[in-house]
XYZ file of C-alpha atoms in Angstrom:
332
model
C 123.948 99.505 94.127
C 120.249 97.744 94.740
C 117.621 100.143 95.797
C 117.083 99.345 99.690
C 114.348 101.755 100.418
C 110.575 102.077 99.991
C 109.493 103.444 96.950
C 105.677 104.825 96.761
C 104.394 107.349 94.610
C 101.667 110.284 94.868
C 99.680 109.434 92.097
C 97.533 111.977 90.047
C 98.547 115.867 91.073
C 96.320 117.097 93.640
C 95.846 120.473 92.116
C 96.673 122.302 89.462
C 98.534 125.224 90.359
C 100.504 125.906 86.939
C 103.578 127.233 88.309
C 106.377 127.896 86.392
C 108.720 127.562 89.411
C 106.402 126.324 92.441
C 108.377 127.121 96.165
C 107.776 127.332 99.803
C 104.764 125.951 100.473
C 103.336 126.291 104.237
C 100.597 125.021 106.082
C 98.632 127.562 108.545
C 96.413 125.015 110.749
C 94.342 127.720 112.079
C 92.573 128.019 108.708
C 93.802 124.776 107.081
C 95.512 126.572 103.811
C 98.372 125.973 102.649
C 100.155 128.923 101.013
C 102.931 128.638 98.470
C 104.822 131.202 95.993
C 105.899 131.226 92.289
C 108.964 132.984 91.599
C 108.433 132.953 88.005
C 105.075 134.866 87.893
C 105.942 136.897 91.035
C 103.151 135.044 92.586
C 101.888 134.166 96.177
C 98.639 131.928 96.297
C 96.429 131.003 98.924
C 94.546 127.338 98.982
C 91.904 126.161 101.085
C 91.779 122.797 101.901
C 88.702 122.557 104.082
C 86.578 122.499 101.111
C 88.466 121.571 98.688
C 86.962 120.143 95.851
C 89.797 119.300 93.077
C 86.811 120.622 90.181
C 85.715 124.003 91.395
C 88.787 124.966 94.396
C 90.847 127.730 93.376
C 93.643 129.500 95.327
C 93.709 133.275 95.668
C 96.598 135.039 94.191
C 98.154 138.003 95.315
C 100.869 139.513 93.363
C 103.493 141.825 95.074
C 105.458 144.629 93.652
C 108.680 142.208 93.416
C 109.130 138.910 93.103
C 108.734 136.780 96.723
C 111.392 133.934 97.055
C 110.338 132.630 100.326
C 107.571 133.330 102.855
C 106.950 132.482 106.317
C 103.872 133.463 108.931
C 104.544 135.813 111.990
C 103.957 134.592 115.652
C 101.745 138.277 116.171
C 100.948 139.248 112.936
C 98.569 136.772 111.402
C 97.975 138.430 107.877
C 101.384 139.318 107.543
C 104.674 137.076 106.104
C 107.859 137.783 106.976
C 109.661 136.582 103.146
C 112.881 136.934 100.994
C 112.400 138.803 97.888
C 115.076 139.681 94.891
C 116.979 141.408 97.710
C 116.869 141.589 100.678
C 114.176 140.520 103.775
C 110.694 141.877 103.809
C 107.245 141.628 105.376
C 104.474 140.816 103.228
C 100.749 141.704 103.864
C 98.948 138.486 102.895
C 95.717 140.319 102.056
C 97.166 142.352 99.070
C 100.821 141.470 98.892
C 102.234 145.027 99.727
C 105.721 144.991 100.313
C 107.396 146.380 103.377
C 111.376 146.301 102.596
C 113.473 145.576 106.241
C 116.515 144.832 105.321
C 118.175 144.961 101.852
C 121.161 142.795 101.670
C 122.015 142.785 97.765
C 122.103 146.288 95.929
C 119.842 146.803 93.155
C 123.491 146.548 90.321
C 123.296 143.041 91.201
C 119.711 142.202 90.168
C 119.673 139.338 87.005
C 123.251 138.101 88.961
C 122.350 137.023 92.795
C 118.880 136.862 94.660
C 117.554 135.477 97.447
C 115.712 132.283 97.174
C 114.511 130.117 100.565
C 114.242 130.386 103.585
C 112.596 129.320 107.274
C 111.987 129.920 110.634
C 114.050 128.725 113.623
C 112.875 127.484 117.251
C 113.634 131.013 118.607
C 111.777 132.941 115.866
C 114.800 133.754 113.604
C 114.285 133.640 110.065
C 117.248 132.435 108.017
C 117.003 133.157 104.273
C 120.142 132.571 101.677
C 121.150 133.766 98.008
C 121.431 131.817 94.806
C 123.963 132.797 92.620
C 122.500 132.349 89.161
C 125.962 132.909 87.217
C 127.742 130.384 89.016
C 125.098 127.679 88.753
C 125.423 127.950 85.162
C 129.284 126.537 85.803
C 130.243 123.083 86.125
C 131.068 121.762 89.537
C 134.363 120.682 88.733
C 135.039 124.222 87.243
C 136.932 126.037 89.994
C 137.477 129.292 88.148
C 134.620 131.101 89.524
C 133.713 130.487 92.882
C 130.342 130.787 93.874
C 129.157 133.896 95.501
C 126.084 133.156 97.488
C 125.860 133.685 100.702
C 123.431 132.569 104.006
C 122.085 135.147 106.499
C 120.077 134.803 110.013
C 117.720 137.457 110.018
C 116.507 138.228 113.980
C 113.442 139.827 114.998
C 115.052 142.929 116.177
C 115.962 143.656 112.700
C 119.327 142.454 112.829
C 120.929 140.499 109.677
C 124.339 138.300 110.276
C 125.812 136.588 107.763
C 126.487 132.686 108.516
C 127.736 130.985 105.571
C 129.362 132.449 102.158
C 130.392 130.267 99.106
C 127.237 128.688 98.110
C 125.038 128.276 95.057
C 121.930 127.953 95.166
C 120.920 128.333 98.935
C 117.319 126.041 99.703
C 115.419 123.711 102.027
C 116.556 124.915 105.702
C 115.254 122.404 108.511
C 115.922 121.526 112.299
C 116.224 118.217 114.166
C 113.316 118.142 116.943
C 115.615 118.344 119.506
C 117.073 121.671 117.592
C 120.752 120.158 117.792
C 121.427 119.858 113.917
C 120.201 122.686 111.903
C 120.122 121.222 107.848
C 120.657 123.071 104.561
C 120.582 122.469 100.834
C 122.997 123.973 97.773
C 120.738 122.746 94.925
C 123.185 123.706 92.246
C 125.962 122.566 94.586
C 124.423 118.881 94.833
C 125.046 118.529 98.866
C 122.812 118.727 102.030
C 124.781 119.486 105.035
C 124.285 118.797 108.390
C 125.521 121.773 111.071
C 126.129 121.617 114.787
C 122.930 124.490 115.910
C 122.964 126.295 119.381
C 119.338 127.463 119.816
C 120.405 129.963 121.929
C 122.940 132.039 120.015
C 121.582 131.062 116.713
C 125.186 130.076 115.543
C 126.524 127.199 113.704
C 129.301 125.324 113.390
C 130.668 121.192 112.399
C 129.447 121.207 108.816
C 129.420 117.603 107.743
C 128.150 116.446 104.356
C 125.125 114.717 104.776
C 123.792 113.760 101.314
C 125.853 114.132 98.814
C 124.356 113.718 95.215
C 127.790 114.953 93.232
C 128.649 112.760 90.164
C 131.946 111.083 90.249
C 134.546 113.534 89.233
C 131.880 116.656 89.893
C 134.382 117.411 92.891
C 137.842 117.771 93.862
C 136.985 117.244 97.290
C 136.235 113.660 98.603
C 133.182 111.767 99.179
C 131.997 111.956 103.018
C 128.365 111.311 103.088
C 126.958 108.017 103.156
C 126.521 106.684 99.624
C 123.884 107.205 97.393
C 122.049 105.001 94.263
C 123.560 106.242 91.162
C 120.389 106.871 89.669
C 119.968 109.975 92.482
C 123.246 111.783 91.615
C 123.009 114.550 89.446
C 119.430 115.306 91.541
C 119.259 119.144 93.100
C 118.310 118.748 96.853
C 115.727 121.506 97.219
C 112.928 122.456 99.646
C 113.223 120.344 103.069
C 111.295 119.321 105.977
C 111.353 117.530 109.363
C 109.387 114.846 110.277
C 108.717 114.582 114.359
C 111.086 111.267 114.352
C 113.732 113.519 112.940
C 113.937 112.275 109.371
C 114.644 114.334 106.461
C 112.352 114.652 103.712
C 113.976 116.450 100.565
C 112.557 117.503 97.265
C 114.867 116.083 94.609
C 115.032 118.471 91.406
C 115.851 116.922 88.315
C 114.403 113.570 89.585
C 110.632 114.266 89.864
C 111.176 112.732 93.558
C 110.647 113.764 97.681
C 113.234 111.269 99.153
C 113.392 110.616 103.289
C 116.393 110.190 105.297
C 116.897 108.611 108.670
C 119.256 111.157 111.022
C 122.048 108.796 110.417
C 122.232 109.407 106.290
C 120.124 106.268 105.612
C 117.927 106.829 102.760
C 114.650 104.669 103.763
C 111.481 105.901 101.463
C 111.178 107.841 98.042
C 107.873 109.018 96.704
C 107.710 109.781 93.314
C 105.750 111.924 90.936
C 103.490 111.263 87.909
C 105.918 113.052 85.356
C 106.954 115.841 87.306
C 110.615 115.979 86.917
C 111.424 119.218 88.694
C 109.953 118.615 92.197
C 110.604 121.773 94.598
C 109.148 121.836 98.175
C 107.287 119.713 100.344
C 105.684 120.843 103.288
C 103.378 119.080 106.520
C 99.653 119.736 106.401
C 96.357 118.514 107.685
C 95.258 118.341 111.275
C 97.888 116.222 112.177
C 100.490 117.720 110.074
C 100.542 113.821 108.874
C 99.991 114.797 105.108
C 103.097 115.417 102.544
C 102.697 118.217 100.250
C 105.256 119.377 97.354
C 105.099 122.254 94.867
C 106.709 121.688 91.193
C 108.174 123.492 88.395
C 107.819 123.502 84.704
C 110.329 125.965 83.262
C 109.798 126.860 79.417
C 107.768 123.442 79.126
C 110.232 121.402 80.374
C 109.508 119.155 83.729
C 107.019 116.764 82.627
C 103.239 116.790 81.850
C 102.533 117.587 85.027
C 104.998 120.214 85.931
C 104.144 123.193 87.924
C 101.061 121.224 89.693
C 101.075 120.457 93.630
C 101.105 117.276 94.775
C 99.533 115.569 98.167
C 100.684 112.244 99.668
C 99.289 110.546 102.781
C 102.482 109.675 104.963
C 100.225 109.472 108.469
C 98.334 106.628 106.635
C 101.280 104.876 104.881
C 103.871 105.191 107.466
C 102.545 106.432 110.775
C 104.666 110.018 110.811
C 103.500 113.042 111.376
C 105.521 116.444 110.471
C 107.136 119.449 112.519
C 105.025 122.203 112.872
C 106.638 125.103 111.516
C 107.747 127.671 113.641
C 106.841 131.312 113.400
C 108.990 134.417 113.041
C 108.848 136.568 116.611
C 108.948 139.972 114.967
């Protein structure tokens, strides 16, 4: 299958964060950071951008009690995070990382088995955070002897938790169309982005479709739906995700050192690539016109590539006219 789409690349890392696992990076426009977490070191740091200087910027790094899967801001509490850690749903004090525990969801037995691992913020200031389950990932796909046991929960500001989704593997990128009609959602170790019917108002879901599916041929016993993709791509982990204003996907491709962007329809229409960073995580909008492509990276027990673990910029506003969807906040 001939590659169709536009292929760029980010060229030299933009900083040097040296994260084991890199995740969740977000962009606060009031102070122009961007904040990000590494689950490996139980890490969350803090960059400026507004002087940044790629010889002498550092981040700050605060470094909670537990480890911090996920994190995003609060509409009326601007030093505080509401986050996923190990297990359960927290708030995070930004200025020391303090942990306040609001709802555990996974008892502490489980620990080393299932965890929590992304999550994000819906229109109506729900925060919806899912589970990886680290056994099953370890399983081949085509191994249906031990279902996976991860599970995705909507978390409201009243301190509610529903469960919306169980059976899943490694739970990731969570975004929303701009018109909030589709809510999407990666299984890394499950090798699919879905596509879900979303009612803003109840915060339910409902018509999963697969949207990308980057399965192998004979990874499944369930049939191809989603559009299809260059062989090259399969075998990739779809990861961290964002929305661009137009409503295009943009989805950090583990495995593949890659951020790929797809058109509502499925189309896959740009890819930018890494300098030897195979296990790209997260990408995230920042700058003042939320034009600028960010993406956090891993390098597990020096594997990923020379430049694993470093963050990565790209210019998208100059290159392609889009700009990214502001990130909503959680209202509790």
């Amino acid at each position: 299958m001939p590659e169709t789409h536009e292929v760029v690349y980010f060229g030299e890392p933009f900083y040097n964060s040296a994260c084991e696992l890199g995740e969740g990076p977000i962009y606060r426009p009031e102070d122009n950071t961007l904040h990000f977490v590494d689950l490996r070191s139980a890490s969350i740091h803090v960059l400026p951008l507004s002087s940044y200087d790629i010889k002498t910027t550092r981040a700050e790094i605060r470094i909670p009690s537990d480890v911090v899967t996920a994190i995003a801001f609060r509409k009326d509490h601007p030093r505080s995070y509401v986050g996923s850690t190990t297990l359960g749903i927290a708030f995070v004090d930004e200025n020391n990382g303090a942990i306040q525990m609001r709802k555990q969801l996974l008892p502490e037995s489980i620990r080393g088995k299932i965890r929590f691992n992304d999550g994000a913020v819906d229109c109506k200031g729900r925060f919806w955070a899912g589970e990886t389950d680290e056994e099953a990932c370890q399983i081949p796909l085509s191994d249906r002897s031990y279902p996976p046991k991860g599970r995705l929960w909507r978390f409201d500001p009243d301190g509610t938790a529903t469960q919306m989704l169980d059976g899943i593997y490694c739970s990731n990128g969570i975004g929303w169309s701009p018109d909030n009609k589709y809510m999407y959602y990666n299984d890394s170790c499950g090798l699919l982005t879905r596509r879900f019917d979303f009612d803003a108002e109840s915060g339910t879901i409902s018509n999963c479709i697969d949207f990308a599916d980057f399965r192998e041929p004979g990874d499944s016993k369930t049939p191809r739906t989603a559009p299809e993709l260059l062989e090259r791509l399969l075998g990739g982990e779809p990861d961290g995700l964002v929305m661009d204003t137009e409503g295009n996907i943009w989805i950090a491709l583990w495995n593949k050192g890659c951020v790929l962007c797809f058109k509502s329809d499925g189309e896959l229409i740009r890819e930018v690539r890494s300098n030897d960073a195979k296990y790209m995580t997260c990408p995230a909008w920042g700058g003042e016109k939320l034009d600028i492509l960010f993406c956090t990276s891993a390098k597990l027990s020096g594997e990923g590539g020379s430049n694993g673990g470093k963050l990565w910029r790209f210019d998208a506003g100059k290159q392609w006219g889009v700009r990214g969807q502001a990130k909503y906040k959680f209202a509790g």
